[in-house]
mmCIF file of C-alpha atoms in Angstrom:
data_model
loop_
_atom_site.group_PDB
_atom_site.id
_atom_site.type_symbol
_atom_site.label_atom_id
_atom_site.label_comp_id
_atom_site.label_asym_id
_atom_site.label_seq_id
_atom_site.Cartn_x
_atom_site.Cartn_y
_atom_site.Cartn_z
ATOM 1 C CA UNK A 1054 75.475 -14.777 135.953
ATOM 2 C CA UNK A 1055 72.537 -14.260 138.277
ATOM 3 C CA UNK A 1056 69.551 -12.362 136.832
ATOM 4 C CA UNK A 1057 66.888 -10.066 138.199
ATOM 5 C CA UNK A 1058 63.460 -11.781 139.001
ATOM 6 C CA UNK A 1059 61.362 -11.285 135.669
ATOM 7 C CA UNK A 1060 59.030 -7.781 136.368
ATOM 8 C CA UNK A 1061 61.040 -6.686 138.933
ATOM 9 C CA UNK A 1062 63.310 -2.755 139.023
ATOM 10 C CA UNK A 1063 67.269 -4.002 138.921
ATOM 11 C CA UNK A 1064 69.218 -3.198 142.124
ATOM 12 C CA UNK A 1065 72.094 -1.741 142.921
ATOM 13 C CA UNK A 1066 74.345 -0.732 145.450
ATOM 14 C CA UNK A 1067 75.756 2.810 145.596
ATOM 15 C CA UNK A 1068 78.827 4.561 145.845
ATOM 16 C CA UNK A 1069 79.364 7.730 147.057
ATOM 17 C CA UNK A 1070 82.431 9.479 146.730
ATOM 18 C CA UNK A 1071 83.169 12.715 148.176
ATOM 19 C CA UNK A 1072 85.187 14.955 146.068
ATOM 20 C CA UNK A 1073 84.861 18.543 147.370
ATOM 21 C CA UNK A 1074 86.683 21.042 145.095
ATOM 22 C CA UNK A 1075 89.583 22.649 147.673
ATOM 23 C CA UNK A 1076 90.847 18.772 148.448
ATOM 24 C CA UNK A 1077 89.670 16.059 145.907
ATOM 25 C CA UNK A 1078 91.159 12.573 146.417
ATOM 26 C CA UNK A 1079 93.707 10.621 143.906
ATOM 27 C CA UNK A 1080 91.790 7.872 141.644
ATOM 28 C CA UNK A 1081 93.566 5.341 142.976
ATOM 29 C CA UNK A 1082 92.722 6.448 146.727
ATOM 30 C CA UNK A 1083 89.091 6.230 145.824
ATOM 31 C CA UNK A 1084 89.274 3.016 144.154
ATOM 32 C CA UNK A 1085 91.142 1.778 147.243
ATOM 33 C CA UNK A 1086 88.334 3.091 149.452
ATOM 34 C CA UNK A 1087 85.158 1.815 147.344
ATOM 35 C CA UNK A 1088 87.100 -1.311 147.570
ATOM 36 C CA UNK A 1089 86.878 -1.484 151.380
ATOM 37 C CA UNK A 1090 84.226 0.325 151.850
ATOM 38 C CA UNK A 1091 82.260 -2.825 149.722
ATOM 39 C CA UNK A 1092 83.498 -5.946 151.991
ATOM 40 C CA UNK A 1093 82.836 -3.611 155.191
ATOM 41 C CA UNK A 1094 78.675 -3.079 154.838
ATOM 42 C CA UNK A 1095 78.727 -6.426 153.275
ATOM 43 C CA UNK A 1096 80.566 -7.935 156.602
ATOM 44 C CA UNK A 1097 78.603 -5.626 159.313
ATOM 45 C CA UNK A 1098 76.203 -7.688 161.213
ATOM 46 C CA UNK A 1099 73.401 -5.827 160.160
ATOM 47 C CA UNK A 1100 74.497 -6.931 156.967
ATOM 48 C CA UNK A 1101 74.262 -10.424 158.251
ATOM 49 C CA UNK A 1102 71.609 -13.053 158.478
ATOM 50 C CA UNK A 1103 69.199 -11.552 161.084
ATOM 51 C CA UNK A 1104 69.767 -8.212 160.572
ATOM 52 C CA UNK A 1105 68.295 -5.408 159.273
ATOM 53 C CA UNK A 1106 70.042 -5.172 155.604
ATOM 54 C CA UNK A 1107 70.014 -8.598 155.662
ATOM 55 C CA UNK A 1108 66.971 -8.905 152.989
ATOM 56 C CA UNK A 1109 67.781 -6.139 151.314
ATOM 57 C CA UNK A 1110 71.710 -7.589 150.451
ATOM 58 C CA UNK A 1111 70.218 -10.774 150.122
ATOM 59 C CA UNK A 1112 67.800 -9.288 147.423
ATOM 60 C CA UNK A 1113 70.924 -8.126 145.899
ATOM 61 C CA UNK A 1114 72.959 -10.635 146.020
ATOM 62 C CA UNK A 1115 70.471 -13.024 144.274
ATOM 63 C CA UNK A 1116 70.183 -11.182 141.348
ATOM 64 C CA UNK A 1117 72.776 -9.438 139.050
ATOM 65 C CA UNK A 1118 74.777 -7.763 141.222
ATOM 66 C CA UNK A 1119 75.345 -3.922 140.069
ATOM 67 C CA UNK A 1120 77.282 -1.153 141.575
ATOM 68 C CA UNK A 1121 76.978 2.307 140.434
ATOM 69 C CA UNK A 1122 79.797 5.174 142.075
ATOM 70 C CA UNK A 1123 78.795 8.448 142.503
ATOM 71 C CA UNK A 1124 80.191 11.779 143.750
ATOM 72 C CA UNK A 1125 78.770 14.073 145.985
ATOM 73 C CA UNK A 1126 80.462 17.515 148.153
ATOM 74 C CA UNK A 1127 79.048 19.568 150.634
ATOM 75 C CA UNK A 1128 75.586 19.489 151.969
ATOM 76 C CA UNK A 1129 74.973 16.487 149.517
ATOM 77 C CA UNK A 1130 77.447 14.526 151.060
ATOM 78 C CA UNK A 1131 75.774 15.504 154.587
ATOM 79 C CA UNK A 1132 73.015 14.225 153.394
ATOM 80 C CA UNK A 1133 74.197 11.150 152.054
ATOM 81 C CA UNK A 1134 75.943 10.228 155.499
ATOM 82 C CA UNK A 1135 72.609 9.786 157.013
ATOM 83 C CA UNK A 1136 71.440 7.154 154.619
ATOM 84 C CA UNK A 1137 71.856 3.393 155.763
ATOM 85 C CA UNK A 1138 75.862 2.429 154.935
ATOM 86 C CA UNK A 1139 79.154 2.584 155.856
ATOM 87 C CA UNK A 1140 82.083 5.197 155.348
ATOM 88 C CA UNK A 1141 85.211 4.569 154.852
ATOM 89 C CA UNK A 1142 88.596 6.958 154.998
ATOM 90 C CA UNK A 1143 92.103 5.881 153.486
ATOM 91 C CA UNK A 1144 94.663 7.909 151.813
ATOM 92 C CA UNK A 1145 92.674 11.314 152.027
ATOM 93 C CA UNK A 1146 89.344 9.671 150.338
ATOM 94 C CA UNK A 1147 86.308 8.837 151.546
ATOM 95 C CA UNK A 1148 83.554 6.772 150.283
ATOM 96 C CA UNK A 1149 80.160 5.798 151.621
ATOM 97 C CA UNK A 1150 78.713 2.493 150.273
ATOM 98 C CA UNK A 1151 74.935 2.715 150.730
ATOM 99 C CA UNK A 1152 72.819 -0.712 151.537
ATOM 100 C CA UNK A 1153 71.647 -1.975 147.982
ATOM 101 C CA UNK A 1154 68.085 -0.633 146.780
ATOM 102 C CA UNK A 1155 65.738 -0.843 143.901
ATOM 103 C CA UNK A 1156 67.087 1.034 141.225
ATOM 104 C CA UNK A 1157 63.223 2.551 141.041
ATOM 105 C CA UNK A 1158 63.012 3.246 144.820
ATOM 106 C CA UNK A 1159 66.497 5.180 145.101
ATOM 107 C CA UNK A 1160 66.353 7.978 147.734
ATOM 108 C CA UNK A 1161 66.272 11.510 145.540
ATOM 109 C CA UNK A 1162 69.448 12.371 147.495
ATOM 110 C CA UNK A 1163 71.471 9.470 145.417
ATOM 111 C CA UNK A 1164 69.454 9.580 142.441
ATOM 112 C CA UNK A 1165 69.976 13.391 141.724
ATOM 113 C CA UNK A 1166 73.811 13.014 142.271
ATOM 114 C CA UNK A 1167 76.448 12.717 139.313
ATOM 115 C CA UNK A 1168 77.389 9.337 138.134
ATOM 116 C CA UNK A 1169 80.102 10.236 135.929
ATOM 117 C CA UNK A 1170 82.539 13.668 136.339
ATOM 118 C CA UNK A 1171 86.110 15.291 135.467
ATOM 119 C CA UNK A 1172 88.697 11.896 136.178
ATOM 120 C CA UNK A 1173 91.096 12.956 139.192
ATOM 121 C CA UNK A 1174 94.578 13.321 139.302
ATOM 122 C CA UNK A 1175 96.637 10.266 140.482
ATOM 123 C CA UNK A 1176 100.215 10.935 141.011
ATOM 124 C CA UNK A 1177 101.060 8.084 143.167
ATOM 125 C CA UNK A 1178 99.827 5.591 140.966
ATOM 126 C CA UNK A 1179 101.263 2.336 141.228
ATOM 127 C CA UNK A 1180 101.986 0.745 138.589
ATOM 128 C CA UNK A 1181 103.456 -3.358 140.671
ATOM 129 C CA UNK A 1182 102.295 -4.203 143.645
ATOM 130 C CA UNK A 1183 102.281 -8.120 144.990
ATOM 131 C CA UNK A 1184 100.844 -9.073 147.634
ATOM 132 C CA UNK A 1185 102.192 -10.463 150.939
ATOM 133 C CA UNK A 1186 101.235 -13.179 153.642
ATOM 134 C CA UNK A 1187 98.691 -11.729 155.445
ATOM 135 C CA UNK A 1188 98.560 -8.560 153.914
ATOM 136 C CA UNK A 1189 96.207 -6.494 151.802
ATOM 137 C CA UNK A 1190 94.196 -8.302 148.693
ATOM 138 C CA UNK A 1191 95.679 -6.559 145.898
ATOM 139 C CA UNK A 1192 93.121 -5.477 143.504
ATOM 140 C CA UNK A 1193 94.329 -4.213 139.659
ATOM 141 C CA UNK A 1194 92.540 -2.583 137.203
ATOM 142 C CA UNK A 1195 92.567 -3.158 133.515
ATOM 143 C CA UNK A 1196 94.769 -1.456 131.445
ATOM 144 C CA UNK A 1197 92.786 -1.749 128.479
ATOM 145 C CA UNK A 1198 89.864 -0.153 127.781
ATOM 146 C CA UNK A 1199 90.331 2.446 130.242
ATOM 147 C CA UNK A 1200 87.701 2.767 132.415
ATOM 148 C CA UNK A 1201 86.475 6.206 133.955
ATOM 149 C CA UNK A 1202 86.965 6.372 137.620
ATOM 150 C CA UNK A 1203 83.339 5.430 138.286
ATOM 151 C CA UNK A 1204 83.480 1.955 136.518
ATOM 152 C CA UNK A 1205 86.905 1.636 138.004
ATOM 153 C CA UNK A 1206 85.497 2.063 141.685
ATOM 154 C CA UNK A 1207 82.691 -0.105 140.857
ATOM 155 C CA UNK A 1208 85.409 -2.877 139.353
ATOM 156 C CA UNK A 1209 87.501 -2.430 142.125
ATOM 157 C CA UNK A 1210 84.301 -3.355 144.708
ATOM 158 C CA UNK A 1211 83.229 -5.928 142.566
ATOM 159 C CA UNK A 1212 86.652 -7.687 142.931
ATOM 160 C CA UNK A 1213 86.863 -7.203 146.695
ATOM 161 C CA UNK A 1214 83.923 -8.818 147.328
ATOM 162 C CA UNK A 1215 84.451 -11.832 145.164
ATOM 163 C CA UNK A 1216 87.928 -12.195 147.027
ATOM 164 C CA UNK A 1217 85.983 -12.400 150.529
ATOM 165 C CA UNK A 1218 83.722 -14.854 149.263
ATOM 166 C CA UNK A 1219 86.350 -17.268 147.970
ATOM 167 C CA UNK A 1220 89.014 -16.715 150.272
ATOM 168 C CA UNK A 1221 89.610 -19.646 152.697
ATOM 169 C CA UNK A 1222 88.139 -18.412 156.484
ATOM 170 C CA UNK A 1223 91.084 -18.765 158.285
ATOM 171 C CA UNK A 1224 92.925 -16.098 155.460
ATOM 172 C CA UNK A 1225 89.253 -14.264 155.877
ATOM 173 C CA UNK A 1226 89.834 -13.892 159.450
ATOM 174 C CA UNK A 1227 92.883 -12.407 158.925
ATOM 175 C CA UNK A 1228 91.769 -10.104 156.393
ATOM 176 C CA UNK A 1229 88.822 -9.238 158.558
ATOM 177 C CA UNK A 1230 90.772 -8.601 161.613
ATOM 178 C CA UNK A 1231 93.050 -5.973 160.077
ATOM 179 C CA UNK A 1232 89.946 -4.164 158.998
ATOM 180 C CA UNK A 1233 89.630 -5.579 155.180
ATOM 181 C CA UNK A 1234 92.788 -3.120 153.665
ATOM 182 C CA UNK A 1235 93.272 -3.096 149.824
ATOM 183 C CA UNK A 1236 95.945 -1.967 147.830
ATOM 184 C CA UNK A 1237 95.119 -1.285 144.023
ATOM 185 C CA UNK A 1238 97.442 -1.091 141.124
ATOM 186 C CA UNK A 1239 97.304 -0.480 137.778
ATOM 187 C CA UNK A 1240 99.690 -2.472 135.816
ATOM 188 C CA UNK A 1241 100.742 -2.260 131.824
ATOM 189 C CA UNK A 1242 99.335 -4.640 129.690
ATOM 190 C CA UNK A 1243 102.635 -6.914 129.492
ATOM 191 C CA UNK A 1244 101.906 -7.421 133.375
ATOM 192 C CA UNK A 1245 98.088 -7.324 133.088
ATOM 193 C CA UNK A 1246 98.758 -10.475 130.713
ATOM 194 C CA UNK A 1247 100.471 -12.077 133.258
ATOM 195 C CA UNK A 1248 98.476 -11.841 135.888
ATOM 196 C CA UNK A 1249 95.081 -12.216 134.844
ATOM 197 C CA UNK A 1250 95.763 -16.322 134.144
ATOM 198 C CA UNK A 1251 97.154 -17.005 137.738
ATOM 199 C CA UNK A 1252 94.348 -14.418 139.755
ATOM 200 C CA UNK A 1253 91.764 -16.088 142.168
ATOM 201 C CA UNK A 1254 89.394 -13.381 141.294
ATOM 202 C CA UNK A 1255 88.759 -11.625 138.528
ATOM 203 C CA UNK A 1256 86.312 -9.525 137.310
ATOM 204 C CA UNK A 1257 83.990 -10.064 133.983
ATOM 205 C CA UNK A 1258 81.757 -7.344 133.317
ATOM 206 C CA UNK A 1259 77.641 -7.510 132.606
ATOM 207 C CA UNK A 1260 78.418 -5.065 130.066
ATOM 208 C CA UNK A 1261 75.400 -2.981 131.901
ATOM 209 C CA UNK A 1262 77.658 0.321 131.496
ATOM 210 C CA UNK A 1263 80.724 1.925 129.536
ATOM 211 C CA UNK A 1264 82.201 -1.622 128.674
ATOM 212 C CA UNK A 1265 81.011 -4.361 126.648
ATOM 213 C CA UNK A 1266 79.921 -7.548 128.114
ATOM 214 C CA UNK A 1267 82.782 -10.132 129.276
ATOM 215 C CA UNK A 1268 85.582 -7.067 129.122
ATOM 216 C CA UNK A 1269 87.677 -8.057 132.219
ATOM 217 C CA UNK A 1270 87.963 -4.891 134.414
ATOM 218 C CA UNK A 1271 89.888 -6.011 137.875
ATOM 219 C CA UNK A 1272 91.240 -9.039 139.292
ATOM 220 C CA UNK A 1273 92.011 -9.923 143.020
ATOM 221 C CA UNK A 1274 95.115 -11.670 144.635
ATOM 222 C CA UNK A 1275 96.339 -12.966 148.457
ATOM 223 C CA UNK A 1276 98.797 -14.433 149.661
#
């Protein structure tokens, strides 16, 4: 694993989730939508070589690579939506994912929002999903330990981005074209088992937060 230049803050990328309290989304809508949200900034052109969150990803990118989810509601999230990112809306959620920073430079209106909260309802959880030519990269998240929807976000981005950077380019293209969609499960642990051998991508945590170091959280698949 990559590590942070010695004397230097860690960095991070943020994750805002909004979660007002007359419509809050499903867990498994805002994992789905930090997922995307992820492989979008980190595929705009200003993203890019050349442009102008190029250093600050590539910064990012060279050292460990954290992601912390947040929530925010109201004028916070206003606020939030005029920081450097992108949004993203599926299935009733909507995330922003904020161009990485210095964990010591963070703008006050991230740093002063909640990293960790009440867990959300999720009635249409699913528990299978496979994935199909062309289709979405299916992401699951560990059954065991359970993470908090925060870490699960953060797992879910993790494994998205990992996918696009070892998927072949013409299945990238593809992916890319149809506007990066995700679908996230969250299977037993007799399936979890299964799976986790024959995954192209899966995620091993730092052990930076809630989890201990090497704990697999998500893993990725295509077809």
């Amino acid at each position: 694993m990559a590590e942070d230049p010695p004397g230097e803050a860690p960095w991070a990328m943020q994750l805002v989730v909004r979660v007002e309290r007359s419509a809050p989304p499903t867990r498994t809508a805002v994992c789905t939508t930090a997922a995307v949200a992820v492989v979008r900034l980190l595929a705009d052109d200003r993203a890019l070589p050349g442009g102008e969150w190029h250093p600050r990803v590539r910064r990012w990118t060279d050292g460990a690579i954290r992601k912390h989810c947040r929530r925010a509601r109201g004028v916070a999230w206003e606020r939030v939506e005029t920081l450097p990112g992108v949004t993203v809306s599926e299935a009733g959620a909507e995330v922003r994912a904020l161009v990485p920073t210095a964990l010591d430079e963070m703008p006050p209106e991230v740093a002063k929002l909640q990293l960790s909260g009440s867990e959300l309802e999720d009635p249409d959880v699913l528990r299978t999903v496979d994935p199909v030519p062309g289709g979405p990269v299916v992401v699951s998240v560990c059954p065991e330990p359970f993470l908090p929807l925060g870490k699960a976000a953060a797992a879910c981005g993790h494994a998205a981005q990992l996918a696009a950077m070892r998927m072949p380019a013409r299945r990238l293209s593809v992916w890319s074209a149809a506007g990066f969609p995700v679908a996230v499960e969250h299977p037993d642990v007799a399936r979890w088992t299964r799976l986790r051998p024959r995954a192209a991508v899966e995620v091993v945590d730092a052990g930076f937060t809630v989890v201990a170091p090497g704990t697999s959280t998500a893993l990725a698949r295509w077809a």
